Structures are given as C-alpha cells and as structure tokens.
Short mmCIF file of C-alpha atoms and ligand atoms in Angstrom, two decimals:
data_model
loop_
_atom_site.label_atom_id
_atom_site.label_comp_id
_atom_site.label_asym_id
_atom_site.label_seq_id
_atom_site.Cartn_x
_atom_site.Cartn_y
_atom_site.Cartn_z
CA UNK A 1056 19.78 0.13 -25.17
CA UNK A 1057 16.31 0.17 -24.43
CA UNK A 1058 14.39 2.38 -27.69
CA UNK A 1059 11.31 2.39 -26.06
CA UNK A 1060 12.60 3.54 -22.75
CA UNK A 1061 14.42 6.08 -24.88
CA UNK A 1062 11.76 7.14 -26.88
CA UNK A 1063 9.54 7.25 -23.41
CA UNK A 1064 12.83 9.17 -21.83
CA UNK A 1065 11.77 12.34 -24.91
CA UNK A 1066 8.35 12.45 -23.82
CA UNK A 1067 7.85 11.65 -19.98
CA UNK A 1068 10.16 13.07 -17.16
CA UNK A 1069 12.42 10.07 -16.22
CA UNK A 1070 10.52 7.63 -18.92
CA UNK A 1071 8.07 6.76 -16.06
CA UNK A 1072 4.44 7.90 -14.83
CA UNK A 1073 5.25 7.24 -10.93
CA UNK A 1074 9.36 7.38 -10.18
CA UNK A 1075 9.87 3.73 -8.68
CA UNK A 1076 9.16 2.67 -11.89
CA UNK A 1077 12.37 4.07 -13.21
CA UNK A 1078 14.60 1.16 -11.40
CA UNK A 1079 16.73 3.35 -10.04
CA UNK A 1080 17.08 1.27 -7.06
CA UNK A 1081 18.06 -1.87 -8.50
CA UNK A 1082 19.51 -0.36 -11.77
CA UNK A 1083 19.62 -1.40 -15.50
CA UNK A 1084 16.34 -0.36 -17.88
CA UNK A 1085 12.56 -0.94 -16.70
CA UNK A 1086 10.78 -3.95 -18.52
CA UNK A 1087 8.42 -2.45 -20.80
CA UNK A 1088 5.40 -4.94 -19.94
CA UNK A 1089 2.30 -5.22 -22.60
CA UNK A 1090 -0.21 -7.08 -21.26
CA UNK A 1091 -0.89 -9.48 -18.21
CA UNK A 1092 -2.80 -12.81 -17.55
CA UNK A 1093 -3.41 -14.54 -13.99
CA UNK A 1094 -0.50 -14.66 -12.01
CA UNK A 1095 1.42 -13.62 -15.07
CA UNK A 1096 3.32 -10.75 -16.62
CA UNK A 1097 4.35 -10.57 -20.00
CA UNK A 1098 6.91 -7.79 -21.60
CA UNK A 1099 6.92 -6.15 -25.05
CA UNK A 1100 8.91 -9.05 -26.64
CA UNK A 1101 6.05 -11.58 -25.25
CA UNK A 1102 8.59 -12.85 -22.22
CA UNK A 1103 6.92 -13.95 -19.33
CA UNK A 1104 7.16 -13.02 -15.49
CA UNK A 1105 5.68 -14.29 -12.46
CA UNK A 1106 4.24 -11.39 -11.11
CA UNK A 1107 4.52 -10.23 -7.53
CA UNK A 1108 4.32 -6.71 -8.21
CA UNK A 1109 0.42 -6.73 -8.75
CA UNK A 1110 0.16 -3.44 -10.25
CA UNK A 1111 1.87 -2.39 -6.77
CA UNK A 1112 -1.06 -3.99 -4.87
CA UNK A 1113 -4.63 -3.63 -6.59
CA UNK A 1114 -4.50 -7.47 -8.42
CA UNK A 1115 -5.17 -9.44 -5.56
CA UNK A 1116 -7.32 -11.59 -8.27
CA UNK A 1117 -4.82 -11.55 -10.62
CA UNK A 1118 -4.43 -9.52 -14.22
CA UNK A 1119 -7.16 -9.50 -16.39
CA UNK A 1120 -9.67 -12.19 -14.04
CA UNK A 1121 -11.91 -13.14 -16.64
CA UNK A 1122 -15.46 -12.31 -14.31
CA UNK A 1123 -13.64 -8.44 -14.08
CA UNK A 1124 -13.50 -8.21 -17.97
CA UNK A 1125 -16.24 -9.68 -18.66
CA UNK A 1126 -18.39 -7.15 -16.62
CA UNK A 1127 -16.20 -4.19 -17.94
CA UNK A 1128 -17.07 -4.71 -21.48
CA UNK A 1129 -20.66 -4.62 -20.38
CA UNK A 1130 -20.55 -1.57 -18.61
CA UNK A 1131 -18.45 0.02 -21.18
CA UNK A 1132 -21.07 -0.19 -24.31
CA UNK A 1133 -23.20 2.23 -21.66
CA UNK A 1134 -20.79 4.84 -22.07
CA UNK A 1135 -17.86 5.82 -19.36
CA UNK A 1136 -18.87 8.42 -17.11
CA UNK A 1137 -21.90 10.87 -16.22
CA UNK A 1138 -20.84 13.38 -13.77
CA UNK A 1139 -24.19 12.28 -12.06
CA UNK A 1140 -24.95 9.77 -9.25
CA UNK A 1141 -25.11 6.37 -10.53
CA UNK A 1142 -26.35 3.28 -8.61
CA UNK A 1143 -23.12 1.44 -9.33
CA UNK A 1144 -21.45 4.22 -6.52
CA UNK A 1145 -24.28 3.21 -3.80
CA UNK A 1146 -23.23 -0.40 -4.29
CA UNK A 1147 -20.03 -0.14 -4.04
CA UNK A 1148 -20.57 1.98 -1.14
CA UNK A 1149 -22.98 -0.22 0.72
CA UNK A 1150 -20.17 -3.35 -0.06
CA UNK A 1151 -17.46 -1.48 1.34
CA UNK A 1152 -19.45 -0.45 4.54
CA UNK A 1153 -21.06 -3.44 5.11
CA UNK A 1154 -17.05 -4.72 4.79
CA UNK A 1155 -15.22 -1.88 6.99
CA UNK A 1156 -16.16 -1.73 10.55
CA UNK A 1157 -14.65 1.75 11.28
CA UNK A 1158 -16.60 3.13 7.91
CA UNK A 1159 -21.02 4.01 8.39
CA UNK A 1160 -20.49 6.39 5.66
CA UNK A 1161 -17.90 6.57 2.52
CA UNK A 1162 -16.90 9.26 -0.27
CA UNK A 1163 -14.44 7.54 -3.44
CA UNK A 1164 -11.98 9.81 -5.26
CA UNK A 1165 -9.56 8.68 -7.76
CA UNK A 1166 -6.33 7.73 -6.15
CA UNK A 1167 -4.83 6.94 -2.61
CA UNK A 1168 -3.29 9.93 -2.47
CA UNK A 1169 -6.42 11.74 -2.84
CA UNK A 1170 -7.98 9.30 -0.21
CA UNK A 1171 -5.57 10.08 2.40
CA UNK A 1172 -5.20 14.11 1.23
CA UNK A 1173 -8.71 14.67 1.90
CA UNK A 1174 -9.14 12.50 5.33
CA UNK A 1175 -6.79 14.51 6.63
CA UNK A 1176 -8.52 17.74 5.62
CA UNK A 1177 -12.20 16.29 6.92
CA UNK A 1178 -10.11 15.04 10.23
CA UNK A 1179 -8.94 19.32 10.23
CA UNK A 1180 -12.02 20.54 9.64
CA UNK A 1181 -14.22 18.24 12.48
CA UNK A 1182 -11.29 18.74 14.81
CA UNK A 1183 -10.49 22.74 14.31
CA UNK A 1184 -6.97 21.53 15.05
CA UNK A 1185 -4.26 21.67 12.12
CA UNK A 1186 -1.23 19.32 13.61
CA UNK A 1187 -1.06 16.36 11.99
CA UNK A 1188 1.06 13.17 13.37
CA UNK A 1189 2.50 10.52 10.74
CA UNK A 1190 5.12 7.46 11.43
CA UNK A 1191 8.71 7.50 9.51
CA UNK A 1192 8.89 4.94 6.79
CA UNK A 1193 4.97 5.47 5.97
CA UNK A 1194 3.79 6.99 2.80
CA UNK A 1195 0.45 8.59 2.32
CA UNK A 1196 0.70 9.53 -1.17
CA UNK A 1197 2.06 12.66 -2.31
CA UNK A 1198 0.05 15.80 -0.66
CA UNK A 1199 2.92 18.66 0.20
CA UNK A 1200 2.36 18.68 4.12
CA UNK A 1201 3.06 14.87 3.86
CA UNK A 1202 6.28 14.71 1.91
CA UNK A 1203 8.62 15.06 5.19
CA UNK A 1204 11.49 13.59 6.72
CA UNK A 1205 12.67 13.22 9.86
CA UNK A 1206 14.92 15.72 11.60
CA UNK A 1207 16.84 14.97 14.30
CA UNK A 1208 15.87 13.70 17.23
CA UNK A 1209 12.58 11.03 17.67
CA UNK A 1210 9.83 13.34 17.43
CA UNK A 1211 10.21 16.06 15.20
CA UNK A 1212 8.38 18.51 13.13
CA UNK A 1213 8.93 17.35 9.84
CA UNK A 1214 11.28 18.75 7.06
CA UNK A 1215 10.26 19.22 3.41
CA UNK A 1216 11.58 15.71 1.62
CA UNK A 1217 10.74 16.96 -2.10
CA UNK A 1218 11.29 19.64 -4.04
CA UNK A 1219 8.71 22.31 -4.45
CA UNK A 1220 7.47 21.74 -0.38
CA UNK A 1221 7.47 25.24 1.03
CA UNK A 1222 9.32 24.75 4.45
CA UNK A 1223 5.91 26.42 6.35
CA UNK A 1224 3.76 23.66 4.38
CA UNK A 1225 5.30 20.92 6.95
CA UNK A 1226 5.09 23.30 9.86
CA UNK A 1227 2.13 20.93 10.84
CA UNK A 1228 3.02 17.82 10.13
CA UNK A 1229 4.96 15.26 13.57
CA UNK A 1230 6.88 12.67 12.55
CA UNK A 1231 7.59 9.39 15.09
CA UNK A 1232 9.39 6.36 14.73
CA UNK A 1233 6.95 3.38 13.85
CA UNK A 1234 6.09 1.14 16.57
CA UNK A 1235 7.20 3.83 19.03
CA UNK A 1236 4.55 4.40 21.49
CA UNK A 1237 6.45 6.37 24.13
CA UNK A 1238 7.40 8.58 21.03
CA UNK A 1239 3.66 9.01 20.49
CA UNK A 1240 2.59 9.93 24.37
CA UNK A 1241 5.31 12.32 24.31
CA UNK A 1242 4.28 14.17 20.98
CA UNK A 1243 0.37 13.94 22.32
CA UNK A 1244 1.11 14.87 25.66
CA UNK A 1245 2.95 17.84 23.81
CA UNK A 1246 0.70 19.07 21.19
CA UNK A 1247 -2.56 17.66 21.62
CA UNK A 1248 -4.99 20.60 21.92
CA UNK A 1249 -3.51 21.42 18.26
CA UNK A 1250 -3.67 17.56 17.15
CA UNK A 1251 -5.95 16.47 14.41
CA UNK A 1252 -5.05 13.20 13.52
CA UNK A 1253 -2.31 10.64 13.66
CA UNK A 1254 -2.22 8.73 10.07
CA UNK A 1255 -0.75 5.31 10.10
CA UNK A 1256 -0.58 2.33 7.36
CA UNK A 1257 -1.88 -0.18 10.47
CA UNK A 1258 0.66 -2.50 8.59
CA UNK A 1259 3.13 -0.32 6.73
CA UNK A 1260 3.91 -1.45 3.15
CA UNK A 1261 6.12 1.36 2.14
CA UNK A 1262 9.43 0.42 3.70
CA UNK A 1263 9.05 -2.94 2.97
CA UNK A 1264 6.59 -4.52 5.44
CA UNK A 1265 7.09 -3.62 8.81
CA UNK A 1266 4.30 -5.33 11.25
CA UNK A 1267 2.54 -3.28 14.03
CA UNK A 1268 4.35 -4.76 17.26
CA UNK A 1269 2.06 -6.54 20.22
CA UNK A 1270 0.12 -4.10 21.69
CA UNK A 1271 0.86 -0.64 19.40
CA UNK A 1272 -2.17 0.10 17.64
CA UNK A 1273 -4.01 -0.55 20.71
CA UNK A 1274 -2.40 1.64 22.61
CA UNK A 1275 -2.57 4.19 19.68
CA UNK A 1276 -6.05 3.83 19.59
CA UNK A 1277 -6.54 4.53 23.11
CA UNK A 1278 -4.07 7.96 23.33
CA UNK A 1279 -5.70 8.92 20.22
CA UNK A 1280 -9.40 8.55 21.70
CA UNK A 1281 -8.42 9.72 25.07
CA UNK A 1282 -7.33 13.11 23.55
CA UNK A 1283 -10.18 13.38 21.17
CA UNK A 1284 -7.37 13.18 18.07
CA UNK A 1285 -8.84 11.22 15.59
CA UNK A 1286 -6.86 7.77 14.28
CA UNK A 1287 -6.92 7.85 10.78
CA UNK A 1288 -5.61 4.06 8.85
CA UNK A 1289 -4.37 4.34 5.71
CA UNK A 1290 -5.48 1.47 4.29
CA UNK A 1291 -4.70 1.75 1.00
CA UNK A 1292 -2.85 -1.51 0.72
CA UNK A 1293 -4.19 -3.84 3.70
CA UNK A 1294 -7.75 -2.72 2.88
CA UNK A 1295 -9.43 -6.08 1.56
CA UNK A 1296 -5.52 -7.10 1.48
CA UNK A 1297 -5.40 -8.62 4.97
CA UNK A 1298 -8.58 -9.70 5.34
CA UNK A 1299 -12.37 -8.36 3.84
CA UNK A 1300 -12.40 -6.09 6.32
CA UNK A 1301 -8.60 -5.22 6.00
CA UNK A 1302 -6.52 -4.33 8.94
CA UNK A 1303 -8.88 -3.00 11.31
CA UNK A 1304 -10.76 -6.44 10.75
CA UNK A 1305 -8.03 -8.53 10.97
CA UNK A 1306 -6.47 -6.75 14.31
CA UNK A 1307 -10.01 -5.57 15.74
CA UNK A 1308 -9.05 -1.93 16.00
CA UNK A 1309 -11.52 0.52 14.67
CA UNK A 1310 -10.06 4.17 13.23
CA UNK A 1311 -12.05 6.88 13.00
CA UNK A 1312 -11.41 7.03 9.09
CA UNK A 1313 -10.15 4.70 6.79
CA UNK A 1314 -8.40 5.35 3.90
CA UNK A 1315 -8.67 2.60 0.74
CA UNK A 1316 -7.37 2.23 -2.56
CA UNK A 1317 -5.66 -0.21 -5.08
CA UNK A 1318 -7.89 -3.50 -4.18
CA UNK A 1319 -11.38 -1.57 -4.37
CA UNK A 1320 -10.77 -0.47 -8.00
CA UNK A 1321 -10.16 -3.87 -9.54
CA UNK A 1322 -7.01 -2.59 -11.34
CA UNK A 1323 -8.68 0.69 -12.01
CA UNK A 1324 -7.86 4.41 -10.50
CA UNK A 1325 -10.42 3.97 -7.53
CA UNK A 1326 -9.49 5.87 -3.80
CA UNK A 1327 -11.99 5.72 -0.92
CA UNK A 1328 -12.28 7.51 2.51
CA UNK A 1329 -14.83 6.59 4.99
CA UNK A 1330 -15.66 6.83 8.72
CA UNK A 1331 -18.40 7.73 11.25
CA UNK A 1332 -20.94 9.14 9.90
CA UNK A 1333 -20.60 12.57 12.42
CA UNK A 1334 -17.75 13.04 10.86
CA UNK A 1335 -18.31 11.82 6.91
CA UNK A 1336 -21.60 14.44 7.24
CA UNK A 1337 -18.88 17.45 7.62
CA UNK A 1338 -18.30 16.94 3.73
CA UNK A 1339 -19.89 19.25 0.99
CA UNK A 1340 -22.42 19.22 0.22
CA UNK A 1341 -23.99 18.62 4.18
CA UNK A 1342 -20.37 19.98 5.39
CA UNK A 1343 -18.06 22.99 5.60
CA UNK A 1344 -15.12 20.80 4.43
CA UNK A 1345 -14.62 20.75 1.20
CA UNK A 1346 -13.53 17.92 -1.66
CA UNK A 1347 -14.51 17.16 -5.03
CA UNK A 1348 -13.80 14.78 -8.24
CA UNK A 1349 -14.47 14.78 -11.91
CA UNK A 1350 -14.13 11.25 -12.18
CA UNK A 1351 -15.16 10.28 -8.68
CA UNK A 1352 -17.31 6.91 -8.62
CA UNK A 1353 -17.23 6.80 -12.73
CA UNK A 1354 -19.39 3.48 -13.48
CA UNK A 1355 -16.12 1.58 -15.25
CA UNK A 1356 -13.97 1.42 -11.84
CA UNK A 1357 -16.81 1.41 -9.32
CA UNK A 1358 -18.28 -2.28 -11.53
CA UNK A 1359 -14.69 -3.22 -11.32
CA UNK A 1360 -14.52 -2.75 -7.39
CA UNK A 1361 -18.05 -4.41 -7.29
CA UNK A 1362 -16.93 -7.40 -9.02
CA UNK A 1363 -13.65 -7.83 -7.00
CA UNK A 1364 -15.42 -7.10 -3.92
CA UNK A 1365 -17.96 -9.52 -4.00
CA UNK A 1366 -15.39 -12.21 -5.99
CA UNK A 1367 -13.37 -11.67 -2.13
CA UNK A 1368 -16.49 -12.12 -0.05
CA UNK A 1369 -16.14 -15.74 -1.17
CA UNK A 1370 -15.38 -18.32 2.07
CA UNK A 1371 -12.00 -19.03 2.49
CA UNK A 1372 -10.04 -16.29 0.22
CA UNK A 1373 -8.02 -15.11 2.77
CA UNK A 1374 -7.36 -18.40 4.73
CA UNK A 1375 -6.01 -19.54 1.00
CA UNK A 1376 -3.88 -16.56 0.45
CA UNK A 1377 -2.35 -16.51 3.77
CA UNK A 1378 -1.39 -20.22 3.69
CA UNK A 1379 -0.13 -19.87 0.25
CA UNK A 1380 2.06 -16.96 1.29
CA UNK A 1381 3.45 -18.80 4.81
CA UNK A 1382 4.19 -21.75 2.35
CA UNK A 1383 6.28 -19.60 0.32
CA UNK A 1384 7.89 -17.40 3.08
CA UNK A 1385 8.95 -20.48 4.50
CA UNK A 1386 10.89 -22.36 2.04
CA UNK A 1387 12.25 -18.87 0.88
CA UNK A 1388 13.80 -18.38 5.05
CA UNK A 1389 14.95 -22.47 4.36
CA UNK A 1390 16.90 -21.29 1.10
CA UNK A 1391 18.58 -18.71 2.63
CA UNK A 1392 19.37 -20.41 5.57
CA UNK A 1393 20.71 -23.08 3.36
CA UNK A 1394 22.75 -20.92 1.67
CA UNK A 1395 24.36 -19.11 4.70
CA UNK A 1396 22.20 -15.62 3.66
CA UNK A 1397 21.30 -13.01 6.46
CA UNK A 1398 17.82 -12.15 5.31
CA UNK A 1399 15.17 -10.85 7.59
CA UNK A 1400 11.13 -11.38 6.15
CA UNK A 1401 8.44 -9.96 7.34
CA UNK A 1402 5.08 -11.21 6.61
CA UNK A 1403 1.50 -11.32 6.92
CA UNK A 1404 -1.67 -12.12 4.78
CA UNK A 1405 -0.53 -12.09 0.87
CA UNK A 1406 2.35 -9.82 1.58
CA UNK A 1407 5.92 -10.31 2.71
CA UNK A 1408 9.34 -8.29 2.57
CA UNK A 1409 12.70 -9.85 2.05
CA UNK A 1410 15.18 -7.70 3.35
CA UNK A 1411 18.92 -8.16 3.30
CA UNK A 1412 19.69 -7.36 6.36
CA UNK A 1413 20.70 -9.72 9.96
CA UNK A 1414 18.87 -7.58 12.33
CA UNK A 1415 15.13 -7.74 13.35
CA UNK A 1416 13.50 -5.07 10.73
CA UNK A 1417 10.27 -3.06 13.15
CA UNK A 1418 10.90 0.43 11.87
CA UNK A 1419 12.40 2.43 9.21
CA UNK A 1420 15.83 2.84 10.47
CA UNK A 1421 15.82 -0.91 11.01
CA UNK A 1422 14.42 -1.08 7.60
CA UNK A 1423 17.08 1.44 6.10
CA UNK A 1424 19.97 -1.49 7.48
CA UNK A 1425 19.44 -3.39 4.88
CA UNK A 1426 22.36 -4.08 1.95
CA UNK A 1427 20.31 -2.31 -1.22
CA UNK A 1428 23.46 -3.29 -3.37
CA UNK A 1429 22.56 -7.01 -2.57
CA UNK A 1430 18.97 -6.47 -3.02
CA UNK A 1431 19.48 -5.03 -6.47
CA UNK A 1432 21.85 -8.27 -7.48
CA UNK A 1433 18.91 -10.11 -6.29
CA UNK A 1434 16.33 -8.41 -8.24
CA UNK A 1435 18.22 -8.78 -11.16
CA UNK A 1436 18.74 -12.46 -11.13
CA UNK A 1437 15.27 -12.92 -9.81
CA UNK A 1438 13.87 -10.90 -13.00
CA UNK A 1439 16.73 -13.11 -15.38
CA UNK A 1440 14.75 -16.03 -13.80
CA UNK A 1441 11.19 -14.60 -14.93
CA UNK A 1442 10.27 -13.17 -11.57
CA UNK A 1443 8.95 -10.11 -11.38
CA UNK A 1444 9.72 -8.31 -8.09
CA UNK A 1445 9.02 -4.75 -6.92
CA UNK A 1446 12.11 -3.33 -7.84
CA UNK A 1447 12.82 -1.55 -4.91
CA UNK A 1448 14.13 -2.94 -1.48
CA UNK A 1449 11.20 -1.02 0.35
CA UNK A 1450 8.20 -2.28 -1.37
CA UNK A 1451 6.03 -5.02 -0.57
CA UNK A 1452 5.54 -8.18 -2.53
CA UNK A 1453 1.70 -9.66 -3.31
CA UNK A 1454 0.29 -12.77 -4.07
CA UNK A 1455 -2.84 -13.15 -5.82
CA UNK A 1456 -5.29 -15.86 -5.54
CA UNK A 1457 -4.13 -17.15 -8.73
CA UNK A 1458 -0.22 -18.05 -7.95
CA UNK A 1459 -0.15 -21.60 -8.40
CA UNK A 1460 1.88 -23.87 -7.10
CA UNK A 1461 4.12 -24.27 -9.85
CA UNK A 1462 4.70 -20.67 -9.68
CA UNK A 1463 5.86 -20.80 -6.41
CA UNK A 1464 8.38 -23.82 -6.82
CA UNK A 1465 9.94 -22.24 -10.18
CA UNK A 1466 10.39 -18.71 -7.91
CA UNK A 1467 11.73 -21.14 -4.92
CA UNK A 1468 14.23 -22.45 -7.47
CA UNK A 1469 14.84 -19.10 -8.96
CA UNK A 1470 15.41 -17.58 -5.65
CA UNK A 1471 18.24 -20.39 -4.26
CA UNK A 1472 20.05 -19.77 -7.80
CA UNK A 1473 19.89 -15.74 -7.09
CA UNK A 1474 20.81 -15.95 -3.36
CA UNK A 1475 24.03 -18.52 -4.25
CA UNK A 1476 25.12 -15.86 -7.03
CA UNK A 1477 25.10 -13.23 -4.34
CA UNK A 1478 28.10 -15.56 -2.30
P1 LIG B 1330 -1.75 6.51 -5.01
O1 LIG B 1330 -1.94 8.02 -4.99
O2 LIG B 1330 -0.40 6.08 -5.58
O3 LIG B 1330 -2.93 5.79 -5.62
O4 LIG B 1330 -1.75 6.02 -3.48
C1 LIG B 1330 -0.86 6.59 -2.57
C2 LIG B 1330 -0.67 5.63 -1.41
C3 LIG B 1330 -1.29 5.92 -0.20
N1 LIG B 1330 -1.17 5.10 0.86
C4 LIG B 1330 -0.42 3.96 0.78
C5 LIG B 1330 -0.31 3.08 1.99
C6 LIG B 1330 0.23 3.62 -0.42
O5 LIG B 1330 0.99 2.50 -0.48
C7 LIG B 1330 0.11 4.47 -1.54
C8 LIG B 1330 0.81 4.18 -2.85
N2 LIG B 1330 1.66 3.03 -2.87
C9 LIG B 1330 2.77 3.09 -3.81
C10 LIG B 1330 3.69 1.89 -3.64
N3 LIG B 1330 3.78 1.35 -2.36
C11 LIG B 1330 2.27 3.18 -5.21
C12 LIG B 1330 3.32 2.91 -6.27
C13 LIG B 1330 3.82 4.19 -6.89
O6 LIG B 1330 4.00 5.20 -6.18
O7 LIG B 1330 4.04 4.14 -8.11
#
C-alpha cells in the first residue's frame, strides 16, 4: 500500500493533478517521483527510471539541463511576476516567430489547453462562423465544446464525452476520422458557410502516434483555404518537437494558427497561440475577441522557453534526435520480431508509439485495436526494469537529447525480457 498515494487519495480527487496520472490504464499505484536529472527519473525512495515520459513532452533537453537552472535562479532573485510587459515576453516572442512560419504575430497563456481554447475563439470571432471541425483520437485540452465523441456514423456532430458538457455546448463541434479526407470534403461541402476552423495535432500524439498519411494535410490545407475556414495545428507537442519549426516546418504546410505548448516553457506552465497577423490583431486590446491571463508571459517560464529555444537552434539537434530515436525503434521492431510479438510502431522525430496490435495503426479506431491488457503487462515489467513509460497505451513516448546510449541498450534489454514475459 502506497501511504503517500493514500494520503494524496484524502486530499486530491483520484490522488492525481491530471487523471492519466492515476495508472488506471496499466493498473497498480503511480510512482511517486521526487526529483529528475538528464535522461533520468528518480522516485521517493531514490530508485531510478529512464525517463520517456518527459513531463508528457516539454523535456526535450532533459530534467533539470543545467544552462535552464542556471538562468532560473537568476531570474528568480528579480522577483516572479509583474502583471506588466516585460522584455523577456518580446524575446520569446520574436524566437518563436522567427521559428514558426505560419506565426507573424503570437499571444502566450499558461497551458495548451488555454492555447488551443482561445485559437478557436479568435478563429470564431475573424470568421463570424461558430462550427468547429476536430479529428477522433485528437485532444485539444479540456475546453467543454471539445470534450466529444464520436456518434455514429463518420462525420458526426459530436456528443458530450465528460461529465458536466451541456449536450448544446457540442452542438458546434464535427468530428472526422483522422486521415480521412473524403470525410472532411463531405463535412465542408456540408457546413462550410458555418465553418470556423478545423483543429488538428498535424501529427497526433494523443492516441498514441498516428502519422498524417501522404498527401492529407495538403489536401486539408487546400479545402480549408478554398472555403475560407481557417486550419488551425495544434502544436502543442510537435511544436519545436519535430523540428525548430515543428510540424508545419518539417511537412511545409503553413496553418493559419498554431497552437504551442510543453517544449516552449522549458518544463514550466507556458501555452502559445500565434498566426497572421490579420487575424492575431482581432485580439484585445486592438480586437473584439477577447482573452486574458494573470500569469501570461511571467519572466520565470518565458527565460525558461528562451533558454530551451535558443539551446534547440543549435545545428544538428534534430538530425541527432531523430537518428537516436530510428536507432531505438529499430532494434525495439527486431525484439519483437524475435520474439514472435505483433506490435505495430509508429514513429517520427523523438517520438514513437508501440502498440500491441497486428494491424497498420492510421486512426483511432485502428488505434483502439490494440490489446491494452498486454500493454499494461508491458508497462509493468518495463517500469520493474527502471523504464519509465507513459502509462497509458495512447500516449506518446519522447526522447531527449540527453538519452545516451547506454540508456537505450539497458531499455533494449529491458524491453526483450518484458515482451518474452508477455508469451
Ligand atoms: P495542457 O492544457 O495539458 O497544457 O495541454 C493540452 C493539450 C493540447 N494539445 C495537445 C496536442 C496535447 O497533447 C495536450 C496535452 N497533452 C496531454 C498528454 N498527451 C497532457 C498530459 C495530461 O493531460 O496530464
């Protein structure tokens, strides 16, 4: 029996500040983790974990990079936030455009969910339309209208899929199947003098990764532009993920907003929304649409960002991450294939799914194929091993720059030992 989870259990709904953290996917207690170091997790009792977790993303340098630190306590002696402009916001600001190509102008909030919440509003406000379009199997965070499910049939409107969701609060919100682009001319072709915006992760991260196919977000960015329905990414995850420019960088397709999170706070609660500047100037104070943040651009995650911005900008990062990753990937498909192991991965960049399942996985019914009850056997062994894995089959795993090799043999090893106990 876990005390502290018990203890936590009194205090906090479930034990946990955000629900995956619960394990209910893969059972047993959650780790109580105390501090981190590189490519390194350690738990209350001072056991260590490689960590591909990442703080769900945001450590793409690592926990606790030395240059990051460093800086903080710096910034810190000045005091913690001003509720005023600071020159630390313009900086990060001017990084991140300079970065993005789909972003001239940018506003940061404090979380991806208020990233994406408030795109969607600006993308409602320039538009006068109130239809939104979203894929299955993405998440955007936690705003009402975007907690839906499917209902029957490919394109739906979408049903609450949370409690407290008034039915009339998802009247507004399409759902289609990811990488369906037929699905998508037949909802536009439908709806579009009401259409807003389709949202899309541009690489979706949320049901396990799941890879735009050939041609999709091409085509999505043509329909979109065609009908005057702007193309929002959320790129929350693949933003400086993929590549410094994220996504749109890496595949050469330009939204009219981007979402961003995770990465651009260094490990601290940073969200960002950006786009063309006709549209950013709709924002208070220039604009009719409105959004606002106590903490918004507070010096201590905006020097973060900086720092882990500019550490990226370095030559080669990505190149290094990516090959590191493929390495991994590949010897991880060799184990299983060893070992007689239907396993499907999808990867790209620093991040990579392992899903139990034989069949291709390119959407989230695909996804949903997989064998959870062998995923949460593997978890477990993997985490008996000291590997520290997103404990849910539907996550995405990260790499950091600072995985070493060794790392990556003693998972290899772990991983053949956890796939043979699953025979
Ligand atoms: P936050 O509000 O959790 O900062 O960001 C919401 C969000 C928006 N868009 C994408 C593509 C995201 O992945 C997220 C949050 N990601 C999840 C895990 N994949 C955060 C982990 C959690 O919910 O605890």
């Amino acid at each position: 029996m876990n005390t502290l989870f018990e203890e936590a259990k009194k205090y906090i709904p479930g034990g946990v500040n955000s629900p995956v953290r619960a394990f209910k996917a893969v059972g047993g207690e959650p780790v109580f983790m105390e501090k981190g170091k590189g490519s390194k997790i350690y738990d209350i009792n001072g056991r260590e974990y490689i960590d591909y977790v990442l703080s769900w993303g945001p450590l793409i340098l690592g926990h606790a990079h030395p240059q990051i630190v460093g800086k903080i306590k710096k910034v810190l002696d000045k005091g913690t936030s001003f509720g005023s402009p600071t020159p630390g916001e313009t900086e990060l600001a001017k990084l991140i455009v300079r970065a993005v190509p789909g972003i001239e102008k940018i506003r940061l909030v404090n979380s991806g969910t208020e990233a994406t919440m408030s795109a969607i509003r600006l993308a409602r406000g320039y538009t006068g339309r109130d239809k939104i379009v979203k894929f299955e199997g993405c998440y955007h965070g936690h705003a009402d209208y975007l907690l839906v499910k499917a209902g029957s049939g490919a394109t739906t409107l979408g049903f609450p899929d949370s409690g407290g969701v008034p039915r009339d609060f998802t009247q507004n919100t399409i759902l289609v199947p990811y990488n369906d682009i037929c699905a998508v001319h037949k909802v536009i072709k439908e709806h579009h003098p009401e259409i807003a915006a389709v949202i899309i992760e541009p690489v979706a991260g949320n049901m396990g990764v799941v890879l735009p196919e050939d041609d999709f977000l091409q085509k999505l960015r043509e329909i979109t532009a065609e009908y005057g329905i702007l193309l929002i990414f959320d790129e929350v995850i693949t933003g400086f993920r993929l590549s410094y420019g994220g996504a749109q960088k890496y595949f050469d397709i330009i939204p009219d907003l981007t979402c961003l999170g995770k990465i651009i706070g260094g490990g601290f609660p940073v969200g960002a929304y950006g786009g063309r500047k006709e549209i950013m100037d709709y924002l208070s104070p220039l604009g009719p649409v409105y959004q606002a943040g106590t903490l918004s651009g507070n010096p201590i995650a905006v020097w973060a960002g900086i720092c882990t911005l500019k550490l990226l900008s370095q030559p080669g990062v990505y190149e290094k991450l990516e090959e590191k990753t493929k390495n991994l990937v590949g010897s991880l498909q060799e184990n299983a294939r060893k070992l007689g192991v239907n396993i499907y991965i999808n990867q790209i960049g620093s991040m990579f799914t392992l899903f139990f399942s034989p069949h291709r996985v390119y959407d989230y019914q695909s996804a949903k194929k997989s064998d959870e009850k062998k995923f949460a056997q593997y978890f477990q062994g993997m985490l008996r091993k000291g590997v520290y894995l997103p404990c849910s089959q539907y996550e995405t795993n990260f790499l950091s720059l600072v995985h070493t090799q060794e790392d990556i043999e003693k998972t290899l090893k772990a991983n053949y030992e956890s796939l043979r106990a699953l025979k």
